[in-house]
Coordinates of C-alpha atoms in Angstrom, one line a residue:
M1 CA 48.0 -36.7 68.9
S2 CA 45.1 -34.3 68.5
P3 CA 43.9 -31.9 71.2
P4 CA 40.9 -33.4 73.0
P5 CA 37.4 -32.1 72.2
A6 CA 37.3 -30.3 75.6
L7 CA 40.2 -28.2 76.6
Q8 CA 42.5 -29.9 79.0
L9 CA 43.3 -27.6 81.9
A10 CA 46.5 -28.2 83.8
L11 CA 47.7 -27.0 87.2
V12 CA 51.4 -27.4 87.6
A13 CA 52.2 -27.0 91.2
L14 CA 55.4 -26.0 92.9
V15 CA 57.0 -24.6 89.7
H16 CA 55.4 -21.1 89.5
L17 CA 53.4 -22.0 86.3
T18 CA 49.6 -21.9 86.9
L19 CA 47.1 -22.9 84.2
T20 CA 43.6 -22.9 85.5
N21 CA 40.0 -22.8 84.5
A22 CA 38.4 -19.3 84.7
A23 CA 36.2 -20.5 87.5
T24 CA 39.1 -21.8 89.6
S25 CA 40.8 -19.6 92.1
F26 CA 44.5 -19.1 92.0
P27 CA 46.9 -17.3 94.4
D28 CA 46.6 -13.6 94.4
F29 CA 50.2 -13.1 95.4
Q30 CA 53.5 -14.9 95.0
L31 CA 57.0 -14.5 96.3
L32 CA 59.9 -13.3 94.2
N33 CA 63.3 -14.5 95.6
V34 CA 65.2 -11.3 95.0
E35 CA 68.4 -12.7 96.5
Q36 CA 68.4 -15.8 94.3
V37 CA 67.7 -13.8 91.1
L38 CA 70.6 -11.4 91.8
V39 CA 72.9 -14.4 92.6
G40 CA 72.0 -15.7 89.1
V41 CA 72.8 -12.3 87.6
L42 CA 76.2 -12.1 89.3
T43 CA 77.1 -15.7 88.4
Q44 CA 75.9 -15.6 84.8
P45 CA 77.7 -18.5 83.0
S46 CA 80.6 -17.4 80.8
P47 CA 79.8 -17.6 77.1
L48 CA 80.6 -20.9 75.5
Q49 CA 83.1 -21.5 72.8
T50 CA 81.7 -23.2 69.7
S51 CA 84.0 -26.2 70.4
E52 CA 82.3 -26.8 73.8
Y53 CA 79.2 -28.1 72.0
N54 CA 79.3 -30.6 69.2
H55 CA 76.5 -31.4 66.8
H56 CA 75.2 -34.5 68.5
E57 CA 75.3 -33.0 72.0
L58 CA 72.7 -30.5 70.8
L59 CA 70.4 -33.1 69.3
N60 CA 68.2 -35.9 70.6
V61 CA 66.3 -37.5 67.7
T62 CA 63.9 -40.4 67.8
E63 CA 62.0 -42.0 65.0
S64 CA 59.3 -44.6 64.7
E65 CA 57.6 -46.0 61.6
D66 CA 54.9 -43.4 61.4
Q67 CA 55.9 -40.8 64.0
W68 CA 59.0 -38.6 63.9
K69 CA 60.2 -36.6 66.9
W70 CA 63.3 -34.4 66.5
K71 CA 64.5 -32.7 69.7
L72 CA 67.1 -30.0 69.6
K73 CA 68.6 -28.1 72.5
L74 CA 67.9 -24.4 72.6
I75 CA 70.6 -22.0 74.0
H76 CA 70.4 -18.3 74.5
R77 CA 72.6 -15.9 72.6
D78 CA 74.4 -14.9 75.8
W79 CA 76.0 -18.3 75.8
L80 CA 77.9 -17.6 72.6
S81 CA 81.3 -16.0 72.8
T82 CA 81.3 -13.7 69.8
E83 CA 80.2 -10.6 71.7
N84 CA 82.6 -8.5 73.7
A85 CA 83.3 -10.3 76.9
T86 CA 82.7 -7.2 79.0
V87 CA 79.3 -6.7 77.5
S88 CA 78.3 -10.4 77.8
R89 CA 79.2 -10.6 81.5
N90 CA 77.9 -7.2 82.6
H91 CA 74.2 -7.6 83.2
S92 CA 73.2 -4.0 82.8
R93 CA 75.0 -3.7 79.4
R94 CA 73.6 -7.1 78.4
F95 CA 70.1 -5.9 79.3
H96 CA 70.4 -2.6 77.4
A97 CA 71.7 -4.4 74.3
R98 CA 68.8 -6.8 74.5
I99 CA 66.3 -4.0 74.7
Q100 CA 67.9 -2.1 71.8
R101 CA 67.5 -5.3 69.7
D102 CA 64.0 -5.7 70.9
V103 CA 62.9 -2.2 69.9
K104 CA 64.2 -2.8 66.4
R105 CA 62.5 -6.2 66.3
V106 CA 59.1 -4.7 67.2
A107 CA 59.5 -1.9 64.8
S108 CA 60.1 -4.5 62.1
L109 CA 57.0 -6.5 63.0
L110 CA 54.8 -3.4 63.0
L111 CA 55.9 -2.6 59.5
R112 CA 55.0 -6.1 58.3
I113 CA 51.6 -6.5 59.9
P114 CA 48.4 -4.6 58.8
G115 CA 47.7 -1.6 60.9
G116 CA 51.0 -1.9 62.7
V117 CA 52.6 1.3 61.4
I118 CA 53.0 3.8 64.3
H119 CA 51.4 7.1 63.8
D120 CA 51.1 9.6 66.7
G121 CA 51.5 6.8 69.2
E122 CA 48.8 4.6 67.7
A123 CA 48.3 2.3 64.7
A124 CA 47.8 3.9 61.3
H125 CA 44.9 2.3 59.6
G126 CA 46.2 2.3 56.1
V127 CA 47.0 -0.6 53.8
N128 CA 50.5 -1.8 54.3
D129 CA 52.7 -4.0 52.0
F130 CA 53.2 -7.3 53.6
G131 CA 55.6 -10.1 52.5
S132 CA 54.7 -13.4 54.0
D133 CA 58.1 -14.8 53.0
V134 CA 60.2 -12.0 54.4
V135 CA 63.2 -13.2 56.3
S136 CA 63.1 -11.9 59.9
G137 CA 66.2 -11.2 61.9
M138 CA 69.5 -9.6 61.3
D139 CA 69.5 -6.4 63.3
Q140 CA 65.8 -6.8 64.1
G141 CA 66.6 -8.6 67.3
S142 CA 65.3 -12.0 66.5
G143 CA 68.7 -13.7 67.2
E144 CA 67.8 -14.6 70.8
Y145 CA 67.7 -18.4 70.8
F146 CA 69.9 -20.8 68.8
V147 CA 69.9 -24.4 67.7
R148 CA 72.6 -26.5 66.1
I149 CA 71.9 -28.4 62.9
G150 CA 73.8 -29.9 60.0
V151 CA 73.7 -28.2 56.6
G152 CA 74.8 -29.9 53.4
S153 CA 76.4 -33.3 52.5
P154 CA 78.5 -34.1 54.4
P155 CA 76.7 -32.1 57.1
R156 CA 78.4 -28.9 58.4
S157 CA 77.3 -28.1 61.9
Q158 CA 75.9 -24.6 62.2
Y159 CA 74.3 -22.5 64.9
M160 CA 70.9 -21.2 63.6
V161 CA 68.6 -18.6 65.0
I162 CA 65.0 -19.8 65.5
D163 CA 62.3 -17.3 64.5
S164 CA 58.6 -18.0 64.7
G165 CA 58.1 -14.8 62.7
S166 CA 59.9 -15.9 59.6
D167 CA 59.1 -18.2 56.7
I168 CA 62.6 -18.8 55.2
V169 CA 65.5 -21.0 56.2
W170 CA 68.8 -19.4 55.2
V171 CA 72.5 -19.5 55.9
Q172 CA 75.5 -17.3 55.0
C173 CA 77.4 -18.9 52.0
K174 CA 80.7 -18.6 50.2
P175 CA 81.7 -16.8 48.2
C176 CA 80.8 -14.3 50.9
N177 CA 80.9 -10.8 49.3
Q178 CA 79.6 -9.3 52.5
C179 CA 78.9 -11.2 55.7
Y180 CA 78.7 -10.6 59.4
K181 CA 80.8 -12.6 61.9
Q182 CA 79.6 -16.1 62.8
S183 CA 81.0 -18.8 65.2
D184 CA 81.4 -21.6 62.6
P185 CA 83.1 -21.5 59.2
V186 CA 80.8 -20.0 56.5
F187 CA 79.0 -22.7 54.6
D188 CA 80.5 -23.5 51.2
P189 CA 78.0 -24.9 48.8
A190 CA 80.9 -26.1 46.6
D191 CA 81.7 -28.6 49.3
S192 CA 78.2 -30.1 49.5
A193 CA 77.2 -32.9 47.2
S194 CA 73.5 -32.3 47.9
Y195 CA 73.4 -28.5 47.0
G196 CA 71.4 -27.5 44.0
G197 CA 70.3 -24.1 42.9
V198 CA 66.5 -23.6 42.2
P199 CA 65.7 -22.8 38.6
C200 CA 63.9 -19.6 37.9
S201 CA 61.0 -21.6 36.3
S202 CA 60.5 -23.6 39.6
S203 CA 57.2 -23.1 41.5
V204 CA 59.4 -22.8 44.6
C205 CA 60.9 -19.6 43.2
D206 CA 57.3 -18.3 42.7
R207 CA 56.6 -18.7 46.4
I208 CA 59.3 -16.2 47.3
E209 CA 58.4 -12.5 47.4
N210 CA 61.1 -10.2 45.9
S211 CA 62.5 -13.1 43.9
G212 CA 64.6 -12.6 40.8
C213 CA 66.6 -14.5 38.2
H214 CA 70.3 -14.6 37.5
A215 CA 72.0 -17.1 35.1
G216 CA 68.9 -19.3 35.2
R217 CA 68.9 -19.5 39.0
C218 CA 66.3 -18.1 41.5
R219 CA 67.6 -15.2 43.5
Y220 CA 66.1 -13.8 46.7
E221 CA 66.5 -10.4 48.3
V222 CA 65.1 -9.2 51.5
M223 CA 65.5 -5.6 52.7
Y224 CA 64.4 -3.8 55.8
G225 CA 63.6 -0.2 56.6
D226 CA 66.7 0.2 58.8
G227 CA 69.0 -0.9 56.0
S228 CA 69.5 -4.6 57.1
Y229 CA 69.3 -7.1 54.3
T230 CA 70.2 -10.5 53.0
K231 CA 70.7 -11.4 49.3
G232 CA 71.6 -14.6 47.6
T233 CA 70.6 -17.8 45.8
L234 CA 67.6 -20.0 46.6
A235 CA 68.7 -23.7 46.7
L236 CA 67.5 -27.1 47.6
E237 CA 69.8 -28.6 50.3
T238 CA 70.0 -31.4 52.9
L239 CA 69.5 -30.6 56.6
T240 CA 70.6 -33.0 59.3
F241 CA 69.0 -33.4 62.7
G242 CA 71.2 -36.0 64.5
P243 CA 70.8 -39.3 62.6
T244 CA 67.8 -38.0 60.6
V245 CA 68.5 -36.5 57.2
V246 CA 65.9 -34.3 55.5
Q247 CA 66.5 -33.8 51.8
D248 CA 65.5 -31.0 49.4
V249 CA 64.8 -28.3 51.9
A250 CA 64.5 -24.9 50.2
I251 CA 67.0 -22.6 51.8
G252 CA 68.4 -19.2 51.0
C253 CA 72.2 -19.2 50.4
G254 CA 73.1 -15.6 51.4
H255 CA 76.2 -14.1 49.7
V256 CA 75.5 -10.5 50.8
N257 CA 74.2 -10.1 54.3
Q258 CA 74.2 -7.2 56.8
G259 CA 73.0 -7.5 60.3
M260 CA 74.1 -9.0 63.6
F261 CA 73.2 -12.5 64.6
V262 CA 76.0 -12.8 67.2
G263 CA 77.5 -16.1 66.0
A264 CA 74.7 -17.7 64.1
A265 CA 75.2 -18.9 60.6
G266 CA 71.7 -18.1 59.6
L267 CA 68.0 -18.4 60.5
L268 CA 65.6 -21.3 60.9
G269 CA 62.2 -19.9 60.0
L270 CA 59.3 -21.5 62.0
G271 CA 56.5 -19.3 60.8
G272 CA 53.1 -20.4 59.5
G273 CA 54.0 -20.0 55.7
S274 CA 54.7 -22.8 53.3
M275 CA 58.4 -21.9 53.0
S276 CA 59.2 -22.2 56.7
L277 CA 60.8 -25.3 58.0
V278 CA 57.5 -26.3 59.6
G279 CA 55.7 -25.7 56.3
Q280 CA 58.2 -27.6 54.2
L281 CA 58.3 -30.6 56.5
G282 CA 54.5 -30.9 56.2
G283 CA 53.4 -34.5 56.7
Q284 CA 56.7 -35.6 58.2
T285 CA 55.9 -33.7 61.4
G286 CA 52.2 -33.1 61.0
G287 CA 52.7 -29.3 61.3
A288 CA 53.6 -29.8 64.9
F289 CA 56.4 -28.4 67.0
S290 CA 57.0 -27.4 70.6
Y291 CA 59.6 -25.3 72.4
C292 CA 60.6 -24.4 75.9
L293 CA 62.8 -21.3 76.2
V294 CA 65.3 -21.6 79.0
S295 CA 65.1 -19.0 81.8
R296 CA 67.7 -16.3 82.0
G297 CA 70.7 -16.8 84.3
T298 CA 70.7 -20.5 84.3
N299 CA 73.1 -23.2 83.1
S300 CA 70.3 -25.3 81.6
S301 CA 69.2 -25.4 78.0
G302 CA 65.7 -25.2 76.5
S303 CA 64.3 -27.5 73.8
L304 CA 62.8 -27.3 70.3
V305 CA 60.9 -30.5 69.3
F306 CA 59.3 -31.3 65.9
G307 CA 56.7 -34.0 65.3
R308 CA 53.3 -35.0 66.5
E309 CA 54.8 -36.9 69.4
A310 CA 56.0 -33.5 70.6
M311 CA 52.4 -32.6 71.5
P312 CA 52.1 -33.0 75.3
V313 CA 49.3 -34.6 77.2
G314 CA 47.8 -32.4 79.8
A315 CA 48.5 -29.0 78.2
A316 CA 45.9 -26.2 78.2
W317 CA 44.9 -25.9 74.5
V318 CA 43.5 -22.8 73.0
P319 CA 42.6 -22.1 69.3
L320 CA 45.3 -21.0 67.0
L321 CA 44.1 -18.0 65.0
R322 CA 45.2 -17.2 61.5
N323 CA 45.5 -13.7 59.8
P324 CA 45.2 -14.0 56.0
Q325 CA 46.9 -10.7 55.8
A326 CA 49.9 -12.0 57.8
P327 CA 50.0 -15.8 57.4
T328 CA 53.5 -16.0 58.9
F329 CA 52.5 -15.2 62.4
Y330 CA 50.8 -17.3 65.1
Y331 CA 47.9 -15.5 66.8
I332 CA 46.1 -16.5 69.9
G333 CA 42.9 -15.2 71.5
L334 CA 43.3 -13.1 74.6
S335 CA 40.2 -11.8 76.4
G336 CA 41.8 -9.9 79.3
L337 CA 44.6 -9.4 81.8
G338 CA 44.7 -9.9 85.6
I339 CA 46.7 -8.4 88.5
G340 CA 46.5 -10.1 91.9
G341 CA 43.6 -12.3 90.9
I342 CA 41.5 -9.3 89.9
R343 CA 40.6 -8.9 86.2
V344 CA 41.8 -5.5 85.0
P345 CA 39.0 -3.4 83.4
I346 CA 40.1 -3.6 79.7
S347 CA 37.7 -4.2 76.9
E348 CA 38.1 -7.5 75.2
D349 CA 37.8 -5.7 71.8
I350 CA 41.3 -4.2 72.3
F351 CA 42.8 -7.7 71.8
Q352 CA 40.6 -8.8 68.9
L353 CA 41.9 -9.7 65.5
T354 CA 39.7 -7.9 63.0
E355 CA 38.4 -9.2 59.7
L356 CA 40.8 -6.8 57.9
G357 CA 43.7 -8.3 59.8
Y358 CA 44.3 -5.4 62.3
G359 CA 45.1 -5.9 66.0
G360 CA 45.2 -9.3 67.6
V361 CA 47.8 -11.1 69.8
V362 CA 50.9 -12.6 68.2
M363 CA 53.2 -15.2 69.9
D364 CA 56.8 -14.3 68.9
T365 CA 60.1 -16.0 69.9
G366 CA 62.1 -13.0 68.6
T367 CA 60.4 -10.3 70.6
A368 CA 61.7 -10.1 74.2
V369 CA 59.2 -7.8 76.0
T370 CA 55.5 -8.3 75.7
R371 CA 53.7 -5.3 74.2
F372 CA 50.0 -4.3 74.5
P373 CA 48.2 -1.4 72.9
T374 CA 48.7 1.8 74.8
I375 CA 45.3 2.0 76.5
A376 CA 45.6 -1.6 77.6
Y377 CA 49.1 -1.3 78.8
N378 CA 48.5 1.8 80.9
T379 CA 45.5 0.3 82.6
F380 CA 47.4 -3.0 83.2
R381 CA 50.5 -1.1 84.6
D382 CA 48.4 1.1 86.8
A383 CA 46.7 -1.9 88.4
F384 CA 50.2 -3.4 89.2
I385 CA 51.4 -0.1 90.6
E386 CA 48.3 0.1 92.8
Q387 CA 49.0 -3.4 94.3
T388 CA 52.7 -2.7 94.8
A389 CA 52.4 0.6 96.6
N390 CA 54.4 -0.8 99.5
L391 CA 57.5 -1.3 97.3
P392 CA 60.1 1.5 96.8
R393 CA 59.8 2.9 93.3
V394 CA 62.7 4.3 91.2
S395 CA 62.9 6.0 87.9
G396 CA 62.1 4.1 84.8
V397 CA 64.9 2.2 82.9
S398 CA 65.0 2.1 79.1
I399 CA 61.5 1.2 77.7
F400 CA 60.3 0.2 81.2
D401 CA 58.4 2.9 83.1
T402 CA 57.6 1.0 86.3
C403 CA 60.7 0.0 88.3
Y404 CA 61.6 -0.8 91.9
N405 CA 64.6 -0.8 94.2
L406 CA 64.6 -4.3 95.8
S407 CA 68.2 -4.2 96.9
S408 CA 67.2 -4.4 100.6
F409 CA 64.9 -7.4 100.2
V410 CA 65.7 -11.1 100.3
T411 CA 62.2 -12.0 99.1
V412 CA 59.3 -9.8 98.1
R413 CA 55.6 -10.4 97.9
I414 CA 54.1 -9.3 94.6
P415 CA 50.7 -9.7 93.0
T416 CA 50.2 -12.4 90.4
V417 CA 50.1 -11.4 86.7
S418 CA 47.7 -13.4 84.5
F419 CA 46.6 -13.7 80.9
Y420 CA 43.0 -14.6 80.4
L421 CA 43.1 -16.7 77.2
S422 CA 40.1 -17.2 75.0
A423 CA 38.1 -20.4 75.6
G424 CA 38.7 -20.3 79.3
P425 CA 42.2 -21.0 80.5
I426 CA 44.1 -18.5 82.6
L427 CA 47.9 -18.4 82.3
T428 CA 49.5 -17.1 85.5
L429 CA 53.1 -16.1 84.9
P430 CA 56.1 -17.0 87.1
A431 CA 57.3 -14.0 89.1
N432 CA 60.6 -14.1 87.2
N433 CA 58.7 -13.6 83.9
F434 CA 57.3 -10.1 84.7
L435 CA 59.5 -8.5 87.4
I436 CA 63.0 -8.7 86.1
P437 CA 66.4 -7.3 87.1
V438 CA 67.9 -4.6 84.9
D439 CA 71.2 -4.4 86.7
S440 CA 73.1 -6.3 89.4
V441 CA 72.3 -4.1 92.3
G442 CA 68.6 -4.7 92.8
T443 CA 66.7 -2.6 90.3
F444 CA 63.7 -4.6 89.0
C445 CA 61.2 -3.5 86.4
F446 CA 57.7 -4.5 85.3
A447 CA 58.6 -6.2 82.0
F448 CA 55.9 -5.0 79.7
A449 CA 55.6 -2.0 77.4
S450 CA 53.2 -0.3 75.0
S451 CA 53.3 -1.4 71.3
G452 CA 52.3 2.0 70.2
S453 CA 49.8 0.3 67.8
G454 CA 46.7 -1.9 67.9
L455 CA 48.9 -5.1 67.9
S456 CA 49.8 -7.1 71.0
I457 CA 52.9 -9.3 71.1
I458 CA 53.6 -12.0 73.7
G459 CA 57.4 -11.9 74.0
N460 CA 60.0 -14.5 75.0
I461 CA 60.6 -13.1 78.5
Q462 CA 57.0 -13.9 79.4
Q463 CA 57.3 -17.3 77.6
E464 CA 60.4 -18.4 79.4
G465 CA 60.3 -21.7 81.3
I466 CA 56.9 -22.7 79.9
Q467 CA 56.4 -25.4 77.3
I468 CA 54.6 -24.0 74.3
S469 CA 53.3 -26.3 71.6
F470 CA 51.9 -25.5 68.1
D471 CA 49.6 -28.0 66.5
G472 CA 49.2 -26.3 63.1
A473 CA 47.2 -29.2 61.5
N474 CA 44.5 -29.1 64.1
G475 CA 44.7 -25.4 64.8
Y476 CA 45.7 -25.2 68.5
V477 CA 48.3 -23.7 70.7
G478 CA 49.2 -25.5 74.0
F479 CA 50.6 -24.1 77.2
G480 CA 52.3 -26.5 79.7
P481 CA 52.2 -28.9 81.4
N482 CA 56.0 -29.1 81.4
V483 CA 58.5 -26.5 82.4
C484 CA 62.2 -26.1 81.7

């Protein structure tokens, strides 16, 4: 299915998700059920043991002669049991741990994207090295959402981090000279009949930045500024999605890894490069995938779906932008921001992706909190403060500078927050996606921050509960119409 010539605009009623045409009015205010949110915080489900989910329970795969659709369940990292139980069940500690990961993630992205290096609070406009095939994750904070797939022959079920900002699929492998803790047994290539190392002379090896050669086999090595890294052998291996088997997927087999994925065996790169899973599947899925990130504090799971049949009818489609200087990332056009139905006075130029690859707006599954350039964030935040003057303010928490004490409220009336997308649609966020609890006693914060650069990043908190679809072949990103 291709997006229609004219953008389809969807209004999803009764579910907090509003997608409208710029000329259509939408509610200026909405209600946040404070009591319900705090009950969710206090009754956060206990982390799951690996044994509680088997491979087939996390997969729902359908095939037809010319259309493939692979659906995997997405679970949040808080469901896994490898973290300290006190931390995983204490909302305040869990929040601070998430923000610490997020800060590292954003710092990593800023180093990889032109003009992203922070200098005196703003982007430095020098030329930066960029590796389109760099593995994202480890201690960068990308380990927020997990899927379960089979690796090797016979398939070994493994939790994998999904990351739209990475172009490599990799797993920890035996012999494991240095590995972090994971939920499942470490993958042993010696037990897989389909494992095959990639020769140094292979064109696949040439597509990896920082590749090397050892004993005739292609080696990869990815290092980060904070000391995180993964090193190992590039191989062709079989991946299994339920009953569907995909052969000869290029994966990294990491023998030396440092970082913290909290239970995951490795990373499933969904970026725009040729070495990501999406890029390697090519014609099998038509470059199409869709995800719905489960909302925090619920027992439900989200979904990750591959294939052209995953493209929904009734979504609001906007052009997918590409940055030749950063081909891994998915950019969208953003023309402005709104608070309470009023467009905030911010120049559209602030969100533009320049010809040199600076600025722009990236959709990222690994970043939690949406970031905007400082001047845009300050204006946006001030407009929200102006329209919430009746709410009791408290001191900022962590990276959030706009917080409220809502402990005495059952529900609270707050202004809407909207993204004015290029080509016309307006995405009005659910209240839970921008005013979030940072503890269990009623402190809520405006969940946005400054990027300290010219780059804007739409994070997963703002994406939660909304179906988001990428049609790489036709160059569109879709929002809605479904929710999760």
